[in-house]
mmCIF file of C-alpha atoms in Angstrom:
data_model
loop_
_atom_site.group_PDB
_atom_site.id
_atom_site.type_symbol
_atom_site.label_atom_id
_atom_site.label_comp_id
_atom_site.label_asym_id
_atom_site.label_seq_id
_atom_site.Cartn_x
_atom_site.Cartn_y
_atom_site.Cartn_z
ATOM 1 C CA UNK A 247 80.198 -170.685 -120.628
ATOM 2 C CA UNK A 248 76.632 -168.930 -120.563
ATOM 3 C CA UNK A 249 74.638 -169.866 -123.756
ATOM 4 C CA UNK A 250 71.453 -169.967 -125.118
ATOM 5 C CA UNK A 251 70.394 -171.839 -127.836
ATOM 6 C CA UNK A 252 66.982 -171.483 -130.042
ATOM 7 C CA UNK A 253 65.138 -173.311 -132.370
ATOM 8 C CA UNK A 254 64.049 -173.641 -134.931
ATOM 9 C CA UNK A 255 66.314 -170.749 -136.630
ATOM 10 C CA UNK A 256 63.418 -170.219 -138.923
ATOM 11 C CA UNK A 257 59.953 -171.250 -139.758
ATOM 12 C CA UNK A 258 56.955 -170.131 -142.334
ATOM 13 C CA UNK A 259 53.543 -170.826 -141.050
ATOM 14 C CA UNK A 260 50.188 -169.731 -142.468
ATOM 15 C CA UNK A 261 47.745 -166.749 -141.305
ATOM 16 C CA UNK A 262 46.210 -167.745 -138.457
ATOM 17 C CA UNK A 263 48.029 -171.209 -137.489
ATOM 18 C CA UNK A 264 49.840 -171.241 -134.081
ATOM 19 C CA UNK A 265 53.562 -172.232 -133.872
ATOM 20 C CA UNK A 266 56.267 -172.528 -130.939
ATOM 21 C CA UNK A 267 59.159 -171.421 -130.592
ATOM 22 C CA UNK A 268 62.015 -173.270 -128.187
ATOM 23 C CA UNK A 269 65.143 -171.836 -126.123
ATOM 24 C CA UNK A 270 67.288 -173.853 -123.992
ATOM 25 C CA UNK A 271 70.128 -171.961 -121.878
ATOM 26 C CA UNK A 272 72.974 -172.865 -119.760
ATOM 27 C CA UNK A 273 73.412 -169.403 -117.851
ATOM 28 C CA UNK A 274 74.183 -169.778 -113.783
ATOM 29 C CA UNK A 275 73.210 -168.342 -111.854
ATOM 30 C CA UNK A 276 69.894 -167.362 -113.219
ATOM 31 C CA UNK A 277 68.358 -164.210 -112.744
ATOM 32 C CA UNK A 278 64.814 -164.059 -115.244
ATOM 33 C CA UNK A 279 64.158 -164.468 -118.806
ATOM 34 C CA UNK A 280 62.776 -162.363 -121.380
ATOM 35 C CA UNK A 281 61.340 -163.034 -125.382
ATOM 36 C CA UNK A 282 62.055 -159.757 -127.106
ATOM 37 C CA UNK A 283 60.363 -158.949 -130.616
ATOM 38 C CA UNK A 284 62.455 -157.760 -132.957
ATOM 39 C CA UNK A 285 61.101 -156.322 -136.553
ATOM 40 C CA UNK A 286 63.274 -155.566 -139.481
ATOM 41 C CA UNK A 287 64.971 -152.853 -138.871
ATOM 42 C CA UNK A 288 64.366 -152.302 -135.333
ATOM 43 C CA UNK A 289 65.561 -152.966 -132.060
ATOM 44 C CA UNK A 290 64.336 -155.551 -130.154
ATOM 45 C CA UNK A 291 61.324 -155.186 -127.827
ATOM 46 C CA UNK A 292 60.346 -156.959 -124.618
ATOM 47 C CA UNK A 293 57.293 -159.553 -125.205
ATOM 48 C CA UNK A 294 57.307 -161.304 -121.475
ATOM 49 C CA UNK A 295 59.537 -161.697 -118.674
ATOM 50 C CA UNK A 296 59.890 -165.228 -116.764
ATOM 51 C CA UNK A 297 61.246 -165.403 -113.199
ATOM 52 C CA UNK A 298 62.455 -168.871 -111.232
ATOM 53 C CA UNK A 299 59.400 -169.532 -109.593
ATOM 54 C CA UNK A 300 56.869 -168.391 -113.138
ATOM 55 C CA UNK A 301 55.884 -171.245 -114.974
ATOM 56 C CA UNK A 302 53.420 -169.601 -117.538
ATOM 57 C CA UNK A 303 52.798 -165.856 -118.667
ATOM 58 C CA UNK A 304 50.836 -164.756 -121.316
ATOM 59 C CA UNK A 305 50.640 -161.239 -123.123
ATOM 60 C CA UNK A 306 48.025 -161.940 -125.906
ATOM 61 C CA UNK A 307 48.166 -163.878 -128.266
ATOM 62 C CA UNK A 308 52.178 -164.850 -127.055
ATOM 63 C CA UNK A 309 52.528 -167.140 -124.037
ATOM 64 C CA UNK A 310 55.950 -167.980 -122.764
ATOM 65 C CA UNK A 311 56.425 -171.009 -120.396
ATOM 66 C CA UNK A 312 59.746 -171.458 -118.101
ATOM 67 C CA UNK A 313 60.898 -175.012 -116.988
ATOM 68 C CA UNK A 314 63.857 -174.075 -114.775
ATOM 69 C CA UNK A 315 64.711 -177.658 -113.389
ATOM 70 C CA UNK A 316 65.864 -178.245 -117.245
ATOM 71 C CA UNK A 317 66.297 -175.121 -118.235
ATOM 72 C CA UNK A 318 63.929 -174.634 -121.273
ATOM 73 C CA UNK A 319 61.745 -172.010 -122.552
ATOM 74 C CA UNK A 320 59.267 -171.748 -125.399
ATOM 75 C CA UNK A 321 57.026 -169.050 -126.926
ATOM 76 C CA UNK A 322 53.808 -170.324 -128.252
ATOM 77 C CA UNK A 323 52.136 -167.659 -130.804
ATOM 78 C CA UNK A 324 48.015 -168.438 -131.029
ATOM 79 C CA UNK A 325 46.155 -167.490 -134.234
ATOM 80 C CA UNK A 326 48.993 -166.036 -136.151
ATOM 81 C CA UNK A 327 49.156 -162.472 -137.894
ATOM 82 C CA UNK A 328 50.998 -161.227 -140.848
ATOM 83 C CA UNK A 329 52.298 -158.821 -138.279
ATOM 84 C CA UNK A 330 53.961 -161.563 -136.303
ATOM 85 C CA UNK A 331 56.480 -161.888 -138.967
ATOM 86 C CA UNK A 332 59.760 -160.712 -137.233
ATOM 87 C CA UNK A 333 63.101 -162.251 -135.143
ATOM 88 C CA UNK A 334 62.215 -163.425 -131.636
ATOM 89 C CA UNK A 335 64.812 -163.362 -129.408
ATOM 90 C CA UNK A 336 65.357 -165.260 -126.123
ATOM 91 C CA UNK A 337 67.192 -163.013 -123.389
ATOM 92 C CA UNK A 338 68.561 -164.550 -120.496
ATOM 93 C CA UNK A 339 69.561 -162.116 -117.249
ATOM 94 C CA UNK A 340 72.648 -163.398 -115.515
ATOM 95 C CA UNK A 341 72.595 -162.702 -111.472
ATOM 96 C CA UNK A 342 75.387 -160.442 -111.393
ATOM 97 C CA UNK A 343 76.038 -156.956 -111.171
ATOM 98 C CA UNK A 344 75.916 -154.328 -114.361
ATOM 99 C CA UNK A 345 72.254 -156.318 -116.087
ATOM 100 C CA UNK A 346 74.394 -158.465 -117.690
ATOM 101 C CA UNK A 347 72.646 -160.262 -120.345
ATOM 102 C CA UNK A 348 73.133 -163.128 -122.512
ATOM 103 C CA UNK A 349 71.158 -163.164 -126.464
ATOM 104 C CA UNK A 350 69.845 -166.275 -128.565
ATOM 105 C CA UNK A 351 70.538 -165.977 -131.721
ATOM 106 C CA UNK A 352 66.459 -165.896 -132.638
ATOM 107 C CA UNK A 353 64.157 -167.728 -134.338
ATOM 108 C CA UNK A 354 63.138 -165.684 -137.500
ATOM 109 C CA UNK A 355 59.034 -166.170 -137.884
ATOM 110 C CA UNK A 356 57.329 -165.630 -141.538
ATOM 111 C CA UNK A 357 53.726 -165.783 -141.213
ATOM 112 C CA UNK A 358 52.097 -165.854 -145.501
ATOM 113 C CA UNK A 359 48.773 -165.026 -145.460
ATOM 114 C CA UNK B 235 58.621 -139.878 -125.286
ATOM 115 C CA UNK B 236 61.857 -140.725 -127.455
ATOM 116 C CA UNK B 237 63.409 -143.723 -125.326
ATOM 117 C CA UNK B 238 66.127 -144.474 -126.877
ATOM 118 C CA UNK B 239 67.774 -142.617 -130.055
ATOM 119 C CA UNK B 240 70.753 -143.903 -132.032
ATOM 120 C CA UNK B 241 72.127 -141.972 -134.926
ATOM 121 C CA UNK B 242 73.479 -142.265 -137.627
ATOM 122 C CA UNK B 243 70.699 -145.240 -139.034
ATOM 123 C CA UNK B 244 73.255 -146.024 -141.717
ATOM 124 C CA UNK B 245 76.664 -145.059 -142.302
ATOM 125 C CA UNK B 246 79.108 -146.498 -144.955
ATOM 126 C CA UNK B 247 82.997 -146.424 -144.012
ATOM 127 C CA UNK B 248 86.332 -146.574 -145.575
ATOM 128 C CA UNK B 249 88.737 -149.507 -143.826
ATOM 129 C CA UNK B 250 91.057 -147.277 -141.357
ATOM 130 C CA UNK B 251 88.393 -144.308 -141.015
ATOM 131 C CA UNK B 252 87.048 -143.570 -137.496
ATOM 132 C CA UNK B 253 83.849 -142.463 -136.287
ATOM 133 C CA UNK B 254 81.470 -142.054 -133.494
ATOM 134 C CA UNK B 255 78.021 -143.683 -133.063
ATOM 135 C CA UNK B 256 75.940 -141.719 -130.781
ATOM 136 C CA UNK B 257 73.347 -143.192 -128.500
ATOM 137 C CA UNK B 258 70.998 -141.232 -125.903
ATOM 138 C CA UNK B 259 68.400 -141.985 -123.907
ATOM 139 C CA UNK B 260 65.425 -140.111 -121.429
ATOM 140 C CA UNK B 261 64.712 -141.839 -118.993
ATOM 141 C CA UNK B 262 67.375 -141.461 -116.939
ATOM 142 C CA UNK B 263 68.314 -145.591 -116.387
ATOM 143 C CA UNK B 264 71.783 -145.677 -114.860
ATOM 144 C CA UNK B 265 72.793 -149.026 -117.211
ATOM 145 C CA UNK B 266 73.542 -148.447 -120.566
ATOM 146 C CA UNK B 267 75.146 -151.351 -123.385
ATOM 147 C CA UNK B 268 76.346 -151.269 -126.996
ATOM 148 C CA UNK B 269 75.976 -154.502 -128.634
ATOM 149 C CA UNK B 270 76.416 -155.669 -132.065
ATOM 150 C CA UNK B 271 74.146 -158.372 -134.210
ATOM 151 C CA UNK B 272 75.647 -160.182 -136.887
ATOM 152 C CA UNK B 273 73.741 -162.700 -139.160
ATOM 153 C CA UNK B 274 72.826 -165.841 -137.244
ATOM 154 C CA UNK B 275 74.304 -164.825 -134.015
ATOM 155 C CA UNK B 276 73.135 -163.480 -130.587
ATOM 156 C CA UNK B 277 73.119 -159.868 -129.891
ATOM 157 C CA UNK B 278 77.293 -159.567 -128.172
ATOM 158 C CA UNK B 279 78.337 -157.234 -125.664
ATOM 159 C CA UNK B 280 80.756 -154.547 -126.234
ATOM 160 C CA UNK B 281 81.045 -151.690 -123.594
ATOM 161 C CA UNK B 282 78.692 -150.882 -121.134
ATOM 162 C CA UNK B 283 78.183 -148.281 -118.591
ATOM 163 C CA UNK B 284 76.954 -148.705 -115.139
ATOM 164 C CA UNK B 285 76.637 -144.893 -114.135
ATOM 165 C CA UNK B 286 77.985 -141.882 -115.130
ATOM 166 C CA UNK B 287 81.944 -142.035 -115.214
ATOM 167 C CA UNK B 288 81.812 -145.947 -114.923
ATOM 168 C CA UNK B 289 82.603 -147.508 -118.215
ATOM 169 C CA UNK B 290 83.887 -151.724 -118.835
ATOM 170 C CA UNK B 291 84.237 -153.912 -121.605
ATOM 171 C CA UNK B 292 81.806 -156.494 -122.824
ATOM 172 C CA UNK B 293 82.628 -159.821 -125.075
ATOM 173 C CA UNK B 294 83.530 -157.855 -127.757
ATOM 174 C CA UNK B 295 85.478 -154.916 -127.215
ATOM 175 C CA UNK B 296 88.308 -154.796 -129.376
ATOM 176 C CA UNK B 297 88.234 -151.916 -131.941
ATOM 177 C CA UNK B 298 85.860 -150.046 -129.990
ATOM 178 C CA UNK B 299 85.756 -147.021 -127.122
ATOM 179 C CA UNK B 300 83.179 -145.496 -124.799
ATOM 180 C CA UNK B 301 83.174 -142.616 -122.671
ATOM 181 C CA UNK B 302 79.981 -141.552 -120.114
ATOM 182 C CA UNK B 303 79.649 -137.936 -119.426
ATOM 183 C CA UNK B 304 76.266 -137.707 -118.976
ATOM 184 C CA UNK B 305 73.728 -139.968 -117.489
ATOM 185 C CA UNK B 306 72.067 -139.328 -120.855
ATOM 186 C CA UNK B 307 74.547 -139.900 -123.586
ATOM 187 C CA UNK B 308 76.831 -143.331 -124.164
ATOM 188 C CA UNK B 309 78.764 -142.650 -127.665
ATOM 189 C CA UNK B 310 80.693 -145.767 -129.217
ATOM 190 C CA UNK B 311 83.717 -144.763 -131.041
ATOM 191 C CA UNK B 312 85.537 -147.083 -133.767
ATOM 192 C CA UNK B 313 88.859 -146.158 -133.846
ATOM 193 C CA UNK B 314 89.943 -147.835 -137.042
ATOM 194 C CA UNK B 315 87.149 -149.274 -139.060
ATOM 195 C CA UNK B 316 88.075 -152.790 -140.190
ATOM 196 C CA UNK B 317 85.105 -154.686 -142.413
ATOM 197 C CA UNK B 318 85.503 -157.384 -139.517
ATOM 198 C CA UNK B 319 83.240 -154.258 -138.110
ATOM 199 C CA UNK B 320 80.789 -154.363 -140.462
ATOM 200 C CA UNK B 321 77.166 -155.022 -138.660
ATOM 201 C CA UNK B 322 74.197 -153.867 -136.797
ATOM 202 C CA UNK B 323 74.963 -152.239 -133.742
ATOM 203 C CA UNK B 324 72.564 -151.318 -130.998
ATOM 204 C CA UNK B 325 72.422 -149.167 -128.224
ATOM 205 C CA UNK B 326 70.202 -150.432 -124.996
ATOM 206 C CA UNK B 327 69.355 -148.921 -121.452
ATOM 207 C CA UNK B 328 68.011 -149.641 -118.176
ATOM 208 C CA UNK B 329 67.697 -149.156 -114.619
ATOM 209 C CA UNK B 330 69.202 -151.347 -112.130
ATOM 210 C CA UNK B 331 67.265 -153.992 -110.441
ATOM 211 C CA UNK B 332 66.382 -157.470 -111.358
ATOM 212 C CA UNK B 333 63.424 -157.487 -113.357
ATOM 213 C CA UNK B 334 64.135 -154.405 -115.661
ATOM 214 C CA UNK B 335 63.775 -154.554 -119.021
ATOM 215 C CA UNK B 336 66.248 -153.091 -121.457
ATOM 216 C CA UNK B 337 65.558 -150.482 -124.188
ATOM 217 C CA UNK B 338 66.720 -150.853 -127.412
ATOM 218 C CA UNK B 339 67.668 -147.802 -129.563
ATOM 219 C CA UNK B 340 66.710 -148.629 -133.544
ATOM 220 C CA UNK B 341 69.947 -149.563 -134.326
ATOM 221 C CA UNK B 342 73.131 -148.413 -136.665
ATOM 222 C CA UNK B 343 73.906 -150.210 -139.831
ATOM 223 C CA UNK B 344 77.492 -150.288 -140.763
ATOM 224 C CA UNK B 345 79.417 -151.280 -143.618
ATOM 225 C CA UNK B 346 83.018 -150.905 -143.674
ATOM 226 C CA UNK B 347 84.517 -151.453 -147.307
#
């Protein structure tokens, strides 16, 4: 069965610290992998997208890294803002027809000034 | 540019009441998903929509119908609210193709009582 698991399910860090954030999947065959933002109250919103042969991408102050051969992710947030507090979700894209996609349940992220 | 628009943002039902959650989008993507978020667990699949007139079921579909009209519109229709269908749902699109992202709508809060 495609899964993907995250971790921590929740962590508090301090303005300005960095933290990272961990997904490990089991979907075949693999098509890419996204980390989605997701505020209270909103719907989620793409961060970065990893393909097979991506090992690092960065979009500011996020960088997501992609180990395919075991099939691990993480999201590493640098110098932490208040307005980092929110869900972040780990999206994995199954190779198959209709964008099928399969959700971590998310890591919720408090950042305290 | 609206993206995606979901309405209501909050509705409140009585168990064995039915109603319609609307969802349209404007950017003319072909793919479009309901999904629904409950505490602690990934985003799940209900319906989704591949074109216009092309409609399937997701993880999740029992309870729940979909029709596509339009290229535009994708409404999700509970046929007899149970509070087993109380939760967040959201409405995504895209286009096909391997890399596209998916556009979340704000989402629908429902409580069934």
């Amino acid at each position: 069965k495609n899964q993907v698991e995250q971790s921590p399910q929740s962590l508090i860090i301090l303005e300005g610290k960095n933290c990272t954030l961990q997904c490990n999947y089991t979907v075949s065959p693999f098509s890419n992998l996204r980390w989605y933002k997701q505020d209270t109250g909103r719907g989620p919103v793409s961060l970065t997208i990893m393909t097979f042969s991506e090992n690092t991408k960065s979009n500011g102050r996020y960088t997501a890294t992609l180990d395919a051969d075991t099939k691990q992710s993480s999201l590493h947030i640098t110098a932490s803002q208040l307005s980092d507090s929110a869900s972040y979700i780990c999206v994995v894209k199954v190779k198959a027809a209709g964008n099928k996609l399969t959700f971590g349940g998310g890591t919720r992220v408090l950042v305290k000034p | 540019n609206a993206g995606v628009t979901q309405t209501p943002k909050f509705q409140v039902l009585k168990t064995g009441q039915s109603m319609t959650l609307q969802c349209a989008q404007d950017m003319n993507h072909e793919y479009m998903s309901w999904y629904r978020q409950d505490p602690g667990m990934g985003l799940r699949l209900i319906h989704y929509s591949v074109g216009a007139g092309i409609t399937d079921q997701g993880e999740v579909p029992n309870g729940y119908n979909v029709s596509r009209s339009t290229t535009e519109d994708f409404p999700l229709r509970l046929l007899s609210a149970a509070p087993s269908q109380t939760s967040v749902y959201f409405c995504a699109s895209s286009s096909p193709g391997r890399d596209t992202e998916a556009f979340f709508g704000q989402g629908t809060r429902l409580t069934v009582v």
